[in-house]
Short mmCIF file of C-alpha atoms and ligand atoms in Angstrom, two decimals:
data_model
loop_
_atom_site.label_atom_id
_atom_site.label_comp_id
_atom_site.label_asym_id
_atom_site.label_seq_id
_atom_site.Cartn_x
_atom_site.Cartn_y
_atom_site.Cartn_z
CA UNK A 1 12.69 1.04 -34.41
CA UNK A 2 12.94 -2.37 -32.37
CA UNK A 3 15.97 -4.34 -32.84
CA UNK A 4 16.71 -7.50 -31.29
CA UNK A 5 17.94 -5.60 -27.79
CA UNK A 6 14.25 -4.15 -27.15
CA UNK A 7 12.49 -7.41 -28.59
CA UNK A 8 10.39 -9.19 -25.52
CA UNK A 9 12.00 -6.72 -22.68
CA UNK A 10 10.47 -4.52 -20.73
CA UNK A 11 10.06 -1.42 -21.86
CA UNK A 12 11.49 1.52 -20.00
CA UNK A 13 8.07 2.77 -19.06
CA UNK A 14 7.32 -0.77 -16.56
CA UNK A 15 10.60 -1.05 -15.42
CA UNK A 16 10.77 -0.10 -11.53
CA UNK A 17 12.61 3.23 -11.30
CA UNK A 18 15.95 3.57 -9.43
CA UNK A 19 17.74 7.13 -8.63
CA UNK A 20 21.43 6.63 -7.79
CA UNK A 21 22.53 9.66 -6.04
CA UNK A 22 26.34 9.56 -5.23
CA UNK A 23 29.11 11.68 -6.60
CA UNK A 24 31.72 9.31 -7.14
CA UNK A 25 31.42 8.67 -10.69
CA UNK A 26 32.86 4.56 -10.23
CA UNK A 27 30.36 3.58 -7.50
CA UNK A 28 27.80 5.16 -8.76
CA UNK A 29 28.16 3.73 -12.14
CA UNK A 30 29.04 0.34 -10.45
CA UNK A 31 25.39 0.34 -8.62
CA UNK A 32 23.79 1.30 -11.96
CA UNK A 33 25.13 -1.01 -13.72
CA UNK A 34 24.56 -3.92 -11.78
CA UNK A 35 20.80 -2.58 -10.81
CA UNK A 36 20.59 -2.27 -14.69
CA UNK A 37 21.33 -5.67 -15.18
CA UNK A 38 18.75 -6.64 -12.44
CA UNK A 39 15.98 -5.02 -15.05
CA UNK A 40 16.03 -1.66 -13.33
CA UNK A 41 15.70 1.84 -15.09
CA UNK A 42 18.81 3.36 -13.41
CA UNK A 43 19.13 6.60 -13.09
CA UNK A 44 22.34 8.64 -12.15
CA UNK A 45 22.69 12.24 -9.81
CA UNK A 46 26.46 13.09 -7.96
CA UNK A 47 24.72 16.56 -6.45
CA UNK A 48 22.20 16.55 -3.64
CA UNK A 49 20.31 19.73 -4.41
CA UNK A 50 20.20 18.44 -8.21
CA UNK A 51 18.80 15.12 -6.66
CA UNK A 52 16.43 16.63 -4.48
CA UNK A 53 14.93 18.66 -7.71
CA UNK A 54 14.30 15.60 -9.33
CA UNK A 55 12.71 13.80 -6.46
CA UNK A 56 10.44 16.52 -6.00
CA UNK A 57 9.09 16.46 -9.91
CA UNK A 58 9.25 12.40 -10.35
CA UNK A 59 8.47 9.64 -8.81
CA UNK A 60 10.53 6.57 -8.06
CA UNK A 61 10.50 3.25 -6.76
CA UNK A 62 13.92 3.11 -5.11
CA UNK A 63 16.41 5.84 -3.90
CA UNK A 64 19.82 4.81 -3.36
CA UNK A 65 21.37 7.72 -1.31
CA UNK A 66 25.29 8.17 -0.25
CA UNK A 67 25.67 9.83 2.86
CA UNK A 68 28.38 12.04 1.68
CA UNK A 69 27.45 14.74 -1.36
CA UNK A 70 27.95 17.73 -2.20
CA UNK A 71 24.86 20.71 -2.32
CA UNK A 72 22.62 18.66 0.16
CA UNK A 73 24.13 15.98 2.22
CA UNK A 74 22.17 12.80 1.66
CA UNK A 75 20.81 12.41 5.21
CA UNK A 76 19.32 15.99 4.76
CA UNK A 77 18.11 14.69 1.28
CA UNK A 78 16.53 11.82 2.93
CA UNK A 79 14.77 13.85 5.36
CA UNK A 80 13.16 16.45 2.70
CA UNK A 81 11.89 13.34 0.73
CA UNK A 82 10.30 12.28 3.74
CA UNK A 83 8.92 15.14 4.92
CA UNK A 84 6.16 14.98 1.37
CA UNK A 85 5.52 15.02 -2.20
CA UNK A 86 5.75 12.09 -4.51
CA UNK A 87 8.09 10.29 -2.86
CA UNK A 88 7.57 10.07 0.45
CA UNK A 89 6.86 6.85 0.56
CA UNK A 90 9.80 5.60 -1.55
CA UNK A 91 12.07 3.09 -0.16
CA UNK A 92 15.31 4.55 0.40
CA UNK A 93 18.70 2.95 1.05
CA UNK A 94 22.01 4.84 2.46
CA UNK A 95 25.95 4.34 1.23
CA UNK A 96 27.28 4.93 4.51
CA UNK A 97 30.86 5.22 4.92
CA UNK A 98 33.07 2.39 6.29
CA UNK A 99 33.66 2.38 10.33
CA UNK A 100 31.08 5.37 11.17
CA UNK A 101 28.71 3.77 13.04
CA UNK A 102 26.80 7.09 13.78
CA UNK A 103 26.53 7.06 10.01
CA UNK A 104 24.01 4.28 10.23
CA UNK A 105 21.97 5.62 12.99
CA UNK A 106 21.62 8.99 11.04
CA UNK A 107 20.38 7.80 8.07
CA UNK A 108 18.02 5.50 9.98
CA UNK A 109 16.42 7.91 11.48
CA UNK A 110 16.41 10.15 8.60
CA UNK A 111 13.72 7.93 7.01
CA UNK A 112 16.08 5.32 5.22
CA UNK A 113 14.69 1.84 5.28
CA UNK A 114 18.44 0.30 4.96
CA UNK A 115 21.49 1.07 4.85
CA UNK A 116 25.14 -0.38 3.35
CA UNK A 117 28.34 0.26 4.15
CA UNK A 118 31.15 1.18 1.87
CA UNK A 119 33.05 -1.26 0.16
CA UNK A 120 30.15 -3.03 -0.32
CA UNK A 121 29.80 -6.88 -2.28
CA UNK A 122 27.45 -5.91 -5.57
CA UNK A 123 26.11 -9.49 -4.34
CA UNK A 124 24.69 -7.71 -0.87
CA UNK A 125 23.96 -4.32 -3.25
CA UNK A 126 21.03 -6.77 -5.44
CA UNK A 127 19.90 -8.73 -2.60
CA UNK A 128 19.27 -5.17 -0.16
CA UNK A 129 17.32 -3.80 -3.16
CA UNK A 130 15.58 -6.65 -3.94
CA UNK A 131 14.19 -7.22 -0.37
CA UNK A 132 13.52 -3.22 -0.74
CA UNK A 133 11.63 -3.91 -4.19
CA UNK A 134 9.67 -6.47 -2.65
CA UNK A 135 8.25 -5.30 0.02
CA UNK A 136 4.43 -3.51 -0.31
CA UNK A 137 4.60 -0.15 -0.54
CA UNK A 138 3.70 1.35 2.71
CA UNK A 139 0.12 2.54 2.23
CA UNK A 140 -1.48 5.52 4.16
CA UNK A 141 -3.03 3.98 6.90
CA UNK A 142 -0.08 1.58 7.55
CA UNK A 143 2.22 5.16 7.66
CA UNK A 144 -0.85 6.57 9.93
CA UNK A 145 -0.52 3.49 12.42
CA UNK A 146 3.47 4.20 12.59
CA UNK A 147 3.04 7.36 13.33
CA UNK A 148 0.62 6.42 16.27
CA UNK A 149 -2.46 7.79 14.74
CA UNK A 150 -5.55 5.90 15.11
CA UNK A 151 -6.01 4.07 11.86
CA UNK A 152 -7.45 1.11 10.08
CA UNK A 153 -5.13 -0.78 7.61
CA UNK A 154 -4.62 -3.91 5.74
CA UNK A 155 -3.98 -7.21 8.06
CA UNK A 156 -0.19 -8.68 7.88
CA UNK A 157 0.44 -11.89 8.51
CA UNK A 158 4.21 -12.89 8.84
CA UNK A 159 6.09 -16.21 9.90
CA UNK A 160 2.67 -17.49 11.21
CA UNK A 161 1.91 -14.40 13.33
CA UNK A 162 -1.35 -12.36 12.26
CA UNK A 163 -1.79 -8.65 12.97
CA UNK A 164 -4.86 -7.22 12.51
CA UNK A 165 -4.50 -3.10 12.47
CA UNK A 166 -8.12 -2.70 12.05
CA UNK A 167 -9.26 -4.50 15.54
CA UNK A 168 -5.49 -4.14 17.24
CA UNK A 169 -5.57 -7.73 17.60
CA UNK A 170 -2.56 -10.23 17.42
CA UNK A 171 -3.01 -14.36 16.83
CA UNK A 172 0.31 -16.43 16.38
CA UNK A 173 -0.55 -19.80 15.13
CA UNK A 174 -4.35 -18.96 15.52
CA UNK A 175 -3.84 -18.45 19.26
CA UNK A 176 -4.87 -14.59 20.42
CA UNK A 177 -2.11 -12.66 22.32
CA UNK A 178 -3.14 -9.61 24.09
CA UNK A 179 -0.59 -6.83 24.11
CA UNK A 180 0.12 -3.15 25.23
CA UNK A 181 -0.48 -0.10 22.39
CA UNK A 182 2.69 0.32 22.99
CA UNK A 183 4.22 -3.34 22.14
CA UNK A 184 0.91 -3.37 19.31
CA UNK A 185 2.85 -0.53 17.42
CA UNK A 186 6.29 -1.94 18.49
CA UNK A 187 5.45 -5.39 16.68
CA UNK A 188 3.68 -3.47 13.84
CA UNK A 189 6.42 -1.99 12.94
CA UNK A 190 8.83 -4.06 12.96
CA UNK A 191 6.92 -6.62 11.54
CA UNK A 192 5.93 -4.73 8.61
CA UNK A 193 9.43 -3.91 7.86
CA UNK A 194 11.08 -7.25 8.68
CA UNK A 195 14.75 -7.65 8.25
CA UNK A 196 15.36 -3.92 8.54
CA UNK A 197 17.35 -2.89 11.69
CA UNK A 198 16.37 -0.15 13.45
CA UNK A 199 17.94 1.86 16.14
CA UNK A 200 17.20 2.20 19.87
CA UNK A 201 16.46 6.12 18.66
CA UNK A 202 14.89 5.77 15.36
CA UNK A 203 12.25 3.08 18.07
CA UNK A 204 12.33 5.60 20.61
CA UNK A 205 11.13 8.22 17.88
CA UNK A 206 8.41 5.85 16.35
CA UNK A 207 6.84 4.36 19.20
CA UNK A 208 7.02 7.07 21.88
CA UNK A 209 6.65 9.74 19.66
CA UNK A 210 9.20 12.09 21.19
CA UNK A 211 8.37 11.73 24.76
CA UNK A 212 11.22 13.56 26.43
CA UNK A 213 10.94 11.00 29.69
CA UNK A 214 12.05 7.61 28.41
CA UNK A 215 15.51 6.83 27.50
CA UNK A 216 17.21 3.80 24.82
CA UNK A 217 16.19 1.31 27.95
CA UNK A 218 13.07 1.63 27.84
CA UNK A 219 13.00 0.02 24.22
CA UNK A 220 15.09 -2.38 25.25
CA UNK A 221 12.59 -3.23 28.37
CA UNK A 222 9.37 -2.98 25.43
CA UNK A 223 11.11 -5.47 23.21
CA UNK A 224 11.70 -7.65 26.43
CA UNK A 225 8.28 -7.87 27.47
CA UNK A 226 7.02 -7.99 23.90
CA UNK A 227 8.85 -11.25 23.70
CA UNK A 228 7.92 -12.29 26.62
CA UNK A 229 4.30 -12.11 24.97
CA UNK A 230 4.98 -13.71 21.39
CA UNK A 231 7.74 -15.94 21.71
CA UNK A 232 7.74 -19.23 22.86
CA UNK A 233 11.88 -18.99 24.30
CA UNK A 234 12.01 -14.92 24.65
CA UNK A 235 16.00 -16.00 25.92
CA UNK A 236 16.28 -17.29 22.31
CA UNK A 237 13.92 -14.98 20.31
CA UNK A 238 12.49 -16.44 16.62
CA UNK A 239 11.14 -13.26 15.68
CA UNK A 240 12.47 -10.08 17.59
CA UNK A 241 16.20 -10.47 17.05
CA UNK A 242 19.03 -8.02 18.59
CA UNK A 243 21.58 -6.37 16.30
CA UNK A 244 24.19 -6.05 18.23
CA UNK A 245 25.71 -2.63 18.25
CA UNK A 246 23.00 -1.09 16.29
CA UNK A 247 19.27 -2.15 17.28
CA UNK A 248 16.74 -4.58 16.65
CA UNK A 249 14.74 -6.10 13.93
CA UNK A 250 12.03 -8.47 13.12
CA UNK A 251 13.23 -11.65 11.65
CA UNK A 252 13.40 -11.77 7.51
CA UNK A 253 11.68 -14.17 5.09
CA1 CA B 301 30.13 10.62 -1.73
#
């Protein structure tokens, strides 16, 4: 049957796929509304282990994860997606809640791509998943490269600044820069997931690969010397900004 409500829309089966996992039955009916109305198949779960089940049988294009649930906590949720299956690529964004700071960290360094904190605008709710929407899908060799693991990948160019995974080499406005492995992956990442903020620990993690002899400082000395190397003022950085309080992240579009 296809009334006028189904006539020229997308049918359920190409819209992008969204699991809302939070137990409070008004925000989590707030985000799928509004996601709805941004032409995504919203889906609804208020119990982590119920969530987790599903995650582990389907496959989505967005998970939208409160920190707070009951069965599995949704940092622990985050994790097992992470760790394989289906979905461990997904993008995944947290509902921390308001004033716990650690919250953020956490879930960064669970896996989560982004986070927002509780009351949140819906506004800032469409624009975070949007920017999470639009950004490639991380592919295998670009998760390989993160991970440290020698690897060849597709080239990203970004706000004039060209990195080729395949060669290692860096050219910002056609002019090659010669950096470290260590500010390589630093850039790479960042640059690859520009306008997300990570931590001082979810960097340590990434680029040092849990090498018990550096501390948070010596990410803050990499990102100095890495702007040193691609910025033309490191003192007022275009590309490598500070979060204060939280991190660092490459500049957005
Ligand atoms: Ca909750």
């Amino acid at each position: 049957m296809t009334g006028p409500w189904t006539k020229g829309e997308k049918t359920v089966t190409d819209a992008l796929r969204v699991l809302v996992v939070e137990d409070e039955p008004n925000i989590r009916e707030l985000v799928c509304l509004h996601l709805g109305l941004e032409g995504y198949a919203c889906e609804g779960a208020g119990d982590g282990q119920a969530a987790l089940a599903r995650t582990e049988r389907e496959r989505f294009d967005l998970l939208v994860l409160d920190v707070m649930l009951p069965g599995l906590d949704g940092v622990s949720l985050c994790r097992a997606v992470r760790r394989g299956g289906v979905n461990r690529d997904v993008p995944i964004l947290m509902l921390t809640a308001r004033d716990q700071e650690s919250d953020k960290v956490i879930g960064l360094e669970s896996g989560a791509d982004d986070y927002l904190t509780k009351p949140f605008g819906v506004r800032e709710l469409v624009a975070r998943t949007r920017a999470l929407l639009r950004r490639p899908r991380q592919t295998a060799a670009a998760a390989a490269v993160d991970r440290g693991d020698d690897a060849s990948g597709p080239p990203v160019r970004i706000h004039g600044i060209d990195i080729d995974m395949a060669r290692r080499r860096v050219r910002i406005e056609g002019r090659e820069v010669e950096l470290t492995d260590q500010e390589f992956r630093l850039l790479h990442l960042l640059a690859t997931h520009a306008g997300i903020v990570f931590s001082r620990e979810a960097l340590l993690t990434r680029i040092w690969r849990g090498d018990t002899y550096v501390t948070v400082r010596s990410v803050d000395t990499l990102v100095k010397r890495l702007r040193r190397r691609i910025e033309a003022d490191p003192a007022n950085p275009r590309f490598l900004l500070t979060v204060w309080g939280v991190g660092y992240k490459f500049a957005d579009v």
